Every structure is written in C-alpha cells, then in structure tokens.
Coordinates of C-alpha atoms and ligand atoms in Angstrom, one line a residue:
M1 CA 47.3 105.0 124.7
I2 CA 46.6 104.4 121.0
Q3 CA 45.6 100.8 120.3
A4 CA 45.2 98.6 117.2
P5 CA 41.7 99.3 115.7
R6 CA 38.9 96.9 116.8
G7 CA 38.9 93.7 114.9
T8 CA 42.6 93.9 113.9
F9 CA 45.6 92.3 115.5
D10 CA 49.4 92.4 115.5
I11 CA 51.3 89.5 114.2
L12 CA 54.1 89.2 116.7
P13 CA 57.4 87.3 115.9
E14 CA 56.1 84.3 117.9
S15 CA 53.1 83.8 115.6
A16 CA 54.9 84.9 112.5
Q17 CA 56.8 81.6 112.6
Q18 CA 53.7 79.5 112.3
R19 CA 52.4 81.6 109.5
K20 CA 55.7 81.3 107.7
L21 CA 55.5 77.5 107.9
A22 CA 51.9 77.6 106.6
E23 CA 53.0 79.8 103.7
A24 CA 55.8 77.4 102.9
E25 CA 53.4 74.5 102.8
A26 CA 51.0 76.3 100.5
D27 CA 53.9 77.2 98.2
R28 CA 55.0 73.5 98.1
I29 CA 51.6 71.9 97.8
L30 CA 50.1 74.4 95.3
G31 CA 53.4 74.9 93.4
A32 CA 53.6 71.2 92.8
A33 CA 50.3 71.3 91.0
G34 CA 51.3 74.2 88.8
Y35 CA 49.7 77.0 90.7
R36 CA 51.7 80.2 90.7
R37 CA 51.6 83.1 93.2
I38 CA 49.7 86.3 92.4
E39 CA 49.4 89.4 94.5
T40 CA 46.8 92.0 93.7
P41 CA 46.4 95.6 95.1
T42 CA 44.9 96.0 98.6
F43 CA 42.2 98.2 97.2
E44 CA 40.2 98.1 93.9
A45 CA 37.4 100.0 92.2
T46 CA 34.3 99.5 94.3
E47 CA 32.5 98.4 91.1
L48 CA 34.6 95.3 90.9
F49 CA 33.1 93.9 94.1
A50 CA 29.6 95.3 93.5
R51 CA 29.6 93.2 90.3
G52 CA 32.0 90.4 91.2
V53 CA 30.8 89.6 94.7
G54 CA 27.2 90.7 94.0
E55 CA 25.1 93.6 95.1
A56 CA 22.7 91.4 97.0
T57 CA 25.4 89.8 99.3
D58 CA 26.1 90.6 102.9
I59 CA 29.6 91.5 101.9
V60 CA 28.6 94.2 99.5
Q61 CA 25.5 95.3 101.5
K62 CA 27.2 95.9 104.8
E63 CA 30.8 94.6 105.1
M64 CA 32.9 96.7 102.8
Y65 CA 35.4 99.5 103.6
T66 CA 34.6 101.9 100.9
F67 CA 36.1 105.4 100.5
D68 CA 36.5 108.2 98.0
D69 CA 40.0 108.6 96.7
G70 CA 39.7 112.3 96.7
G71 CA 39.2 112.5 92.9
G72 CA 35.6 111.3 93.0
R73 CA 36.4 107.6 92.4
S74 CA 35.0 105.1 94.8
L75 CA 37.6 102.5 96.1
T76 CA 37.1 99.5 98.4
L77 CA 39.6 97.6 100.5
R78 CA 39.3 94.0 99.1
P79 CA 36.8 91.9 101.1
E80 CA 37.9 88.8 99.0
I81 CA 40.3 88.1 96.3
T82 CA 38.5 86.0 93.6
A83 CA 37.1 89.0 91.8
P84 CA 40.5 90.8 91.9
V85 CA 42.2 87.7 90.5
C86 CA 39.6 87.5 87.7
R87 CA 40.2 91.2 87.0
A88 CA 43.9 90.6 86.7
Y89 CA 43.3 87.6 84.4
L90 CA 41.4 89.9 82.0
E91 CA 43.6 92.9 82.4
H92 CA 46.8 91.0 81.5
G93 CA 45.2 89.0 78.7
M94 CA 45.8 85.7 80.5
H95 CA 43.1 84.1 78.3
K96 CA 45.9 83.9 75.6
L97 CA 48.0 81.7 77.8
A98 CA 47.6 77.9 78.0
Q99 CA 44.4 77.2 79.9
P100 CA 43.6 76.8 82.7
V101 CA 45.6 79.6 84.3
K102 CA 46.3 78.4 87.9
L103 CA 47.0 81.0 90.5
W104 CA 47.3 81.1 94.3
Y105 CA 47.6 83.9 96.8
L106 CA 48.1 84.7 100.5
S107 CA 46.8 88.2 101.2
S108 CA 44.8 90.2 103.7
C109 CA 41.1 90.9 103.3
F110 CA 38.9 93.6 105.0
R111 CA 35.4 93.2 106.2
A112 CA 33.4 95.5 108.5
E113 CA 32.0 92.7 110.7
A114 CA 31.3 92.3 114.4
P115 CA 34.6 91.1 115.7
Q116 CA 34.8 87.8 117.7
R117 CA 36.9 84.7 117.9
G118 CA 37.7 83.7 114.3
R119 CA 36.1 86.8 112.8
Y120 CA 38.2 89.9 112.3
R121 CA 38.0 93.1 110.3
Q122 CA 41.4 92.5 108.7
F123 CA 42.2 88.8 108.2
W124 CA 44.3 86.7 105.8
Q125 CA 43.2 84.3 103.1
F126 CA 45.0 81.6 101.2
G127 CA 43.3 81.1 97.9
A128 CA 43.7 79.1 94.7
E129 CA 41.9 79.8 91.4
A130 CA 42.0 77.7 88.2
I131 CA 40.6 79.9 85.3
G132 CA 39.8 78.5 81.9
S133 CA 38.8 74.9 82.5
E134 CA 35.4 73.3 83.0
A135 CA 36.9 69.9 83.7
P136 CA 35.5 68.2 86.8
E137 CA 39.1 67.2 87.5
T138 CA 39.9 70.9 88.1
D139 CA 37.3 71.0 90.9
A140 CA 38.4 67.7 92.4
E141 CA 42.1 68.8 92.2
L142 CA 41.3 72.1 94.0
I143 CA 39.4 70.3 96.8
V144 CA 42.2 67.8 97.3
L145 CA 44.8 70.5 97.4
L146 CA 42.9 72.4 100.1
A147 CA 42.5 69.2 102.1
E148 CA 46.3 68.6 101.8
L149 CA 47.1 72.2 102.9
L150 CA 44.8 71.8 105.9
E151 CA 46.5 68.5 106.8
A152 CA 50.0 69.9 106.3
V153 CA 49.1 72.8 108.7
S154 CA 47.7 70.2 111.2
V155 CA 44.2 71.6 111.2
K156 CA 42.3 69.3 113.5
R157 CA 38.9 67.6 113.1
T158 CA 38.0 68.8 109.6
R159 CA 34.9 67.9 107.7
L160 CA 34.1 68.4 104.0
R161 CA 30.6 69.3 102.8
L162 CA 30.0 69.0 99.1
S163 CA 27.2 69.8 96.7
S164 CA 26.4 71.0 93.2
L165 CA 24.3 74.0 92.3
G166 CA 23.7 73.3 88.7
T167 CA 23.1 76.4 86.6
P168 CA 21.4 79.6 87.6
A169 CA 18.4 78.5 85.4
T170 CA 18.1 75.2 87.2
R171 CA 18.3 77.0 90.6
A172 CA 15.6 79.5 89.6
D173 CA 13.2 76.7 88.6
Y174 CA 14.1 74.8 91.8
R175 CA 13.4 77.8 93.9
E176 CA 10.0 78.1 92.5
E177 CA 9.3 74.5 93.1
L178 CA 10.5 74.6 96.7
T179 CA 8.6 77.8 97.4
A180 CA 5.3 76.2 96.1
F181 CA 6.0 73.1 98.2
L182 CA 6.5 75.1 101.4
H183 CA 3.3 77.0 100.8
T184 CA 1.3 73.8 100.5
H185 CA 2.8 72.8 104.0
E186 CA 2.5 76.3 105.6
S187 CA 0.5 75.1 108.6
E188 CA 3.2 72.5 109.6
L189 CA 6.2 74.9 109.5
A190 CA 7.8 77.0 112.2
E191 CA 6.7 80.6 112.3
D192 CA 10.1 82.1 111.3
V193 CA 10.4 79.7 108.4
R194 CA 6.8 80.5 107.2
D195 CA 7.5 84.2 107.3
R196 CA 10.5 83.8 105.0
I197 CA 9.2 81.3 102.5
D198 CA 9.4 83.8 99.6
L199 CA 12.5 85.6 100.8
N200 CA 14.7 82.6 101.5
P201 CA 13.1 79.2 101.1
M202 CA 16.4 77.3 101.5
R203 CA 16.5 78.4 105.2
A204 CA 13.8 75.8 105.9
F205 CA 16.5 73.1 105.5
D206 CA 18.5 74.6 108.5
S207 CA 15.5 74.9 110.9
G208 CA 15.8 73.2 114.3
D209 CA 12.0 72.9 114.5
A210 CA 10.7 69.2 114.5
G211 CA 7.6 69.9 112.5
T212 CA 9.6 71.8 109.8
Q213 CA 12.2 69.0 109.8
A214 CA 9.5 66.4 109.1
V215 CA 8.2 68.5 106.2
M216 CA 11.7 69.0 104.8
R217 CA 12.4 65.2 104.6
D218 CA 10.0 65.1 101.7
A219 CA 10.9 68.4 100.2
P220 CA 12.4 68.5 96.6
K221 CA 16.2 68.6 96.6
L222 CA 18.2 70.7 94.2
L223 CA 20.6 67.7 93.6
D224 CA 17.7 65.7 92.1
R225 CA 16.8 68.5 89.7
L226 CA 20.2 69.0 88.1
H227 CA 20.4 69.1 84.3
P228 CA 21.9 65.8 83.1
D229 CA 25.2 67.5 82.0
D230 CA 25.6 69.1 85.5
A231 CA 24.7 65.8 87.2
E232 CA 27.3 64.0 85.2
H233 CA 29.9 66.7 86.0
F234 CA 29.1 66.2 89.7
E235 CA 29.3 62.4 89.4
V236 CA 32.9 62.7 88.1
V237 CA 33.9 65.1 90.9
R238 CA 32.6 62.7 93.4
A239 CA 34.2 59.7 91.8
L240 CA 37.6 61.5 91.8
L241 CA 37.3 62.4 95.5
D242 CA 36.3 58.8 96.3
D243 CA 39.4 57.6 94.4
A244 CA 41.5 60.1 96.3
G245 CA 40.2 58.7 99.6
L246 CA 38.8 62.0 100.6
R247 CA 35.6 61.7 102.7
Y248 CA 32.8 64.2 102.3
E249 CA 29.2 64.7 103.3
L250 CA 26.7 65.5 100.6
D251 CA 24.9 68.6 101.7
P252 CA 22.1 69.8 99.4
T253 CA 21.6 72.9 101.5
L254 CA 25.1 74.2 100.9
V255 CA 24.6 77.5 99.1
R256 CA 27.0 80.2 98.0
G257 CA 24.4 82.9 97.7
L258 CA 25.8 84.4 94.4
D259 CA 24.1 84.1 91.1
Y260 CA 27.2 83.3 89.0
Y261 CA 28.1 80.2 91.0
T262 CA 27.6 77.0 89.1
R263 CA 28.0 73.3 89.7
T264 CA 30.5 72.3 92.4
V265 CA 30.4 74.0 95.8
F266 CA 32.2 72.9 98.9
E267 CA 33.2 73.9 102.4
F268 CA 35.7 72.6 105.0
T269 CA 34.7 73.1 108.6
S270 CA 36.6 72.2 111.8
D271 CA 34.9 70.9 114.9
E272 CA 37.7 72.6 116.9
L273 CA 36.1 76.0 116.1
G274 CA 32.9 77.3 117.7
A275 CA 30.4 79.3 115.9
Q276 CA 32.8 80.4 113.1
S277 CA 33.5 76.9 112.0
G278 CA 34.1 77.6 108.3
V279 CA 37.8 77.1 107.6
G280 CA 37.6 77.5 103.8
G281 CA 35.4 76.9 100.9
G282 CA 34.8 77.6 97.3
G283 CA 33.4 76.2 94.1
R284 CA 32.9 76.7 90.4
Y285 CA 32.1 80.2 89.2
D286 CA 31.6 79.8 85.4
G287 CA 29.7 83.1 85.2
L288 CA 32.0 85.5 86.9
I289 CA 34.5 86.4 84.1
E290 CA 31.7 87.2 81.8
L291 CA 30.1 89.4 84.5
L292 CA 33.3 91.4 84.5
D293 CA 33.0 91.9 80.7
G294 CA 35.3 89.1 79.7
P295 CA 34.6 86.2 77.3
P296 CA 32.7 83.2 78.7
T297 CA 35.3 81.5 80.8
P298 CA 34.7 78.5 83.2
A299 CA 36.6 78.8 86.5
S300 CA 36.8 77.2 89.9
G301 CA 38.6 78.1 93.1
W302 CA 38.6 78.4 96.9
A303 CA 39.6 80.6 99.8
A304 CA 40.6 79.6 103.3
G305 CA 41.0 81.8 106.3
V306 CA 44.5 81.7 107.8
E307 CA 43.5 82.7 111.3
R308 CA 40.8 80.0 111.5
M309 CA 43.2 77.5 110.1
L310 CA 45.7 78.3 112.9
L311 CA 43.0 78.5 115.6
A312 CA 42.1 74.9 114.6
A313 CA 45.6 73.7 114.2
R314 CA 47.9 71.8 116.6
E315 CA 50.3 74.2 118.2
L316 CA 53.9 74.1 117.2
P317 CA 56.7 74.4 119.8
P318 CA 58.3 77.8 119.4
A319 CA 61.3 77.6 117.1
P320 CA 64.5 78.6 118.9
E321 CA 66.3 81.6 117.6
L322 CA 69.5 80.7 115.8
V323 CA 72.6 82.6 116.8
D324 CA 76.0 81.3 115.8
L325 CA 78.0 84.1 117.2
F326 CA 77.5 86.9 119.7
V327 CA 80.2 89.6 119.6
A328 CA 80.8 91.0 123.1
L329 CA 83.0 93.8 124.3
A330 CA 85.6 93.7 127.1
K331 CA 85.7 97.5 126.9
R332 CA 83.6 100.2 125.2
D333 CA 86.4 101.1 122.7
G334 CA 86.2 97.8 121.0
S335 CA 82.9 98.6 119.4
R336 CA 84.1 99.4 115.9
T337 CA 86.0 96.1 115.8
A338 CA 82.9 94.3 117.1
F339 CA 80.6 95.9 114.5
E340 CA 83.0 94.9 111.7
L341 CA 83.3 91.3 113.0
A342 CA 79.6 90.8 113.2
L343 CA 79.2 92.1 109.6
E344 CA 82.0 89.8 108.4
A345 CA 80.5 86.8 110.2
R346 CA 77.1 87.4 108.4
R347 CA 78.9 87.7 105.0
A348 CA 80.5 84.3 105.8
G349 CA 77.0 82.9 106.3
L350 CA 76.8 82.9 110.1
Q351 CA 74.0 84.3 112.2
A352 CA 75.7 87.0 114.2
Q353 CA 74.6 89.6 116.7
L354 CA 76.5 92.2 118.6
E355 CA 76.2 94.0 121.9
L356 CA 73.9 97.0 121.5
A357 CA 72.7 97.7 125.0
G358 CA 75.8 98.8 126.9
R359 CA 75.7 95.8 129.3
S360 CA 78.6 94.8 131.6
L361 CA 80.7 91.9 130.3
K362 CA 78.9 89.6 132.8
G363 CA 75.6 90.9 131.5
Q364 CA 76.7 90.4 127.9
L365 CA 77.5 86.7 128.6
K366 CA 74.2 86.2 130.3
H367 CA 72.4 87.7 127.3
A368 CA 74.4 85.6 124.9
D369 CA 73.3 82.5 126.9
R370 CA 69.7 83.6 126.9
I371 CA 69.5 84.0 123.1
G372 CA 71.2 80.6 122.6
A373 CA 74.4 81.9 121.0
R374 CA 76.7 79.0 120.0
Y375 CA 79.9 81.0 120.3
V376 CA 80.8 84.3 122.0
A377 CA 83.8 86.4 120.8
I378 CA 84.9 89.0 123.4
I379 CA 86.8 91.8 121.8
G380 CA 89.8 92.7 123.8
D381 CA 92.9 94.9 123.2
N382 CA 95.4 94.9 120.3
G383 CA 93.4 92.7 117.9
V384 CA 92.9 89.9 120.3
A385 CA 89.6 88.2 121.0
T386 CA 88.5 85.6 123.5
L387 CA 86.5 82.9 121.7
K388 CA 84.2 81.0 124.0
D389 CA 82.3 77.8 123.0
M390 CA 79.0 78.2 124.9
E391 CA 78.3 74.5 124.7
S392 CA 81.5 73.2 126.2
G393 CA 82.4 76.3 128.1
E394 CA 85.9 76.0 126.7
Q395 CA 87.6 79.4 125.8
H396 CA 90.9 80.6 124.4
D397 CA 92.4 83.8 123.0
T398 CA 92.9 84.2 119.3
G399 CA 93.3 87.0 116.7
V400 CA 90.1 88.9 115.8
Q401 CA 90.7 87.9 112.2
D402 CA 90.9 84.2 113.1
V403 CA 87.5 84.1 114.9
I404 CA 85.4 83.4 111.8
P405 CA 87.8 80.8 110.3
E406 CA 87.9 79.0 113.6
I407 CA 84.1 78.9 114.0
L408 CA 83.7 77.7 110.4
R409 CA 86.3 75.0 110.9
A410 CA 84.8 73.9 114.2
E411 CA 81.3 73.7 112.7
R412 CA 82.6 71.7 109.7
M413 CA 84.1 69.1 112.1
R414 CA 80.8 68.7 114.1
Ligands
ATP1 P1 31.5 83.0 107.4 O1 30.6 81.8 107.4 O2 32.4 83.0 108.6 O3 30.8 84.3 107.3 P2 32.2 83.5 104.7 O4 31.2 82.6 104.0 O5 31.9 84.9 104.8 O6 32.5 82.9 106.2 P3 34.1 83.3 102.6 O7 33.8 84.6 102.0 O8 33.8 82.0 101.9 O9 33.6 83.2 104.1 O10 35.7 83.3 102.9 C1 36.5 82.1 103.0 C2 37.1 82.0 104.3 O11 37.7 83.2 104.9 C3 36.2 81.5 105.4 O12 36.0 80.1 105.4 C4 36.9 81.9 106.7 O13 37.9 80.9 107.0 C5 37.6 83.2 106.3 N1 36.9 84.4 106.8 C6 35.8 84.9 106.2 N2 35.5 86.0 106.9 C7 36.4 86.2 107.9 C8 36.6 87.1 109.0 N3 35.8 88.2 109.1 N4 37.6 86.9 109.8 C9 38.4 85.9 109.7 N5 38.3 85.0 108.7 C10 37.3 85.1 107.8
MG2 MG1 30.9 86.1 106.2

C-alpha cells in the first residue's frame, strides 16, 4: 500500500480543528497590531535561499529539496519564509509604502531532515516580519506578539531566551578575541572543544565538561563587547519587555548562525518538548534585504513551528459536529425531494445533511443521532414530511415546504 512519504503527515479533520483555532488566534493577535497576511509560492529560485539563508548554514548545505524545473532553472521547496517575504517586499516595491511593512504568514516549509517527534520534512510555520524599521520597539512588539500567540494557543511551560548579536563587525572581532582566549586555556578544555576552537569557538559555552565550564566563566562575552549604539538598542528592548511583564533569560550563547543577523535575537522553548524544544524564534536581520540586492533596510521577525506549538499545547476537547437538520427517507423515491430540502435548508443558513448511504429508516435515525442532528425530517408521500425534534423526541407530520420555516421558528424561540 502506498503511504505518505517519510517525515510527512496527514492533517485529519480531528486535528484540523485545533489548527483552525490557532490560525484564528494568529489572525486576531497579529491583525490587531497591523500585521497583514502574505502568502508566497511553495517553491522559489534556489538562489534566494542560497543567499538569503546563507551558503554556510545546515539548511542550505543539506536540508533543501532542490530540483531542476526542466528548463535548466534550479528551484527549491521553501525551507523557511523570511527570505521569500523579503523577495516579495522588493518585487512589489513595498519600500514605497509607509514603513515598516508588517506581514504575517502561515505556510508549509520543507526540510530534508531526519524525522522524529517535532521534526518533519514538511511542517508549518507561523511567522511575522516587520520590514523597514530599526526601532527597538519593533523587536519588543514582535516578541510580545509571539508570547501572546503561544499563550492563546495554550502552549505550556514556555521560556524565552534573549540576546543581542551587535553587528557582523563586532562579532568578527569578538570571535577573534574568544578564539585567542580559548587557545591560552587549551590544556583545561575538553578534547572535543579543543579540537573545534577555530571552527566553532561558541560551542565551548554549551559544553557539559566541568573543566571547560570553569574556563568559560571567565571567557569574554559578546554582550560586553557591543558597540554603544547596539548596547543602547538592546537596553531599550529589555526595558520594554520588562514593562510588558515578559520574563526572559539573557543567553549570551544564543546564536543564529547567519552573517546578516544583527542586534536582537530570541528563542522560545517549551519544557513540554524533548530534544526538539525550540518552539519559535527570530530576531533582527538588518543586512538581509541588501543581500537580496535591495536598498539598506532594517527588519525584524520570527517564525514558530505549528506542530511543536500543538505538541506543547493543552489538548482541546474535540468540537462536536454541528448538524441542524438530517433529511431521511421513508422510501427510496423521496430522494429528489430530500436533496432539494437539504439544499434549501443550507440556503436558509442551516447546517443540513441528507441520507447518502441507502440505510433503512431505523439505520438513518441511528445515524442522525450519532452525528448529533438537532432535527430529522423524514420525507414521506405526497409532499408530507415527519419532523422529529431529536432533543425532546416529539414528532409530527407537516408539509415538506413547512419544514424549514418550522425549524427556524422553533430555533428563534429557544
Ligand atoms: P531546530 O533547533 O529544531 O533545528 P531551527 O533553528 O532549524 O530549529 P528555525 O529555522 O528557526 O528552526 O525555524 C523556526 C521554528 O520552526 C522552530 O523553532 C521550530 O518550531 C520549527 N521547525 C524548524 N524545523 C522544523 C522541522 N523540521 N519540523 C518541524 N518544525 C520545525
Ligand atoms: Mg534546524
């Protein structure tokens, strides 16, 4: 039997309900702050991600679904949506609109990763991007909006980690300083850290080794090396989050690998999740639009994984199906009348279904009960129907043309 490809899943009606609610919350929360929905194509020119995510990243190195379109052009299923949104911003001349342009999305992403709980090859992301403002208020607002979305979707036991990366130049200087520091302490470091000093000095901060940890307590921190403008920007972001009552941990080891990231970075995790604890994160990417051949344009944003949000969320009771009217048949030959009555009922604003499976009358009533129908109309002979109130059990005969007015009248009285 053919199965869904590894790392993908079906969204069945039962789980569609919870997603619909999450989407409605995002629409409400982000809409109230002036973010408007955008939808970009499922695939883009490979070049967009090579530049916009970065050649050196894991995503571009090994996680992209890339294919030839048959005409010699290389296309890629979007692994993320920030670069596509920036492409759309430039392509549609949105820099001429009032800035910042605030956009949000809910779309699927594709990454060729080893599938496990919370990690899929096709997954969905909520995201918000504010393009064209360097104000620290933009960063703080984005962080608060994601916190509110996680709260609204009942994501449990969340934590926020926050840091600032300064500018690429500050980071390059800092990297040199940290590398030199590690080399002077080589003999006290764990072997795996020592081996990677020049490749990835930041890794030393995450080491579980006691000797390494002791060394790292005195290591220089990027946050202490920020340029005064960047430090002040970060101070304002922090003050605004404090005012908003949002708790965070300062984490100077928080990195977002890419060169064009600047200033604020943050990540929400949930202790409900195991190894894949990252629910959503983002930060400021003042260098990205320029990298895509646009004018220098400050920007900030985040993306959050829908599946991880729902894995970490309180479960909702399944929403009952709403059926106002089930149209049943006393005899086969009433089917045209039944079909028409169901159509009319829907036009009148009722949720109506009709018998489609050739059940006996007893079977039809049992089915109507199972789907929670409020009323059943049994089509009989000569334009007569038996209208049954499934709640009280009361039933009476009436004209087929009177079924809908009677239901509407009864519902108005309730
Ligand atoms: P991870 O640490 O899991 O590798 P990431 O740093 O690759 O995450 P981002 O690129 O920042 O993640 O994407 C934002 C969010 O998208 C993540 O916080 C996570 O919730 C979700 N996400 C990322 N990759 C996957 C995946 N393969 N399957 C499901 N959700 C994912
Ligand atoms: Mg990843």
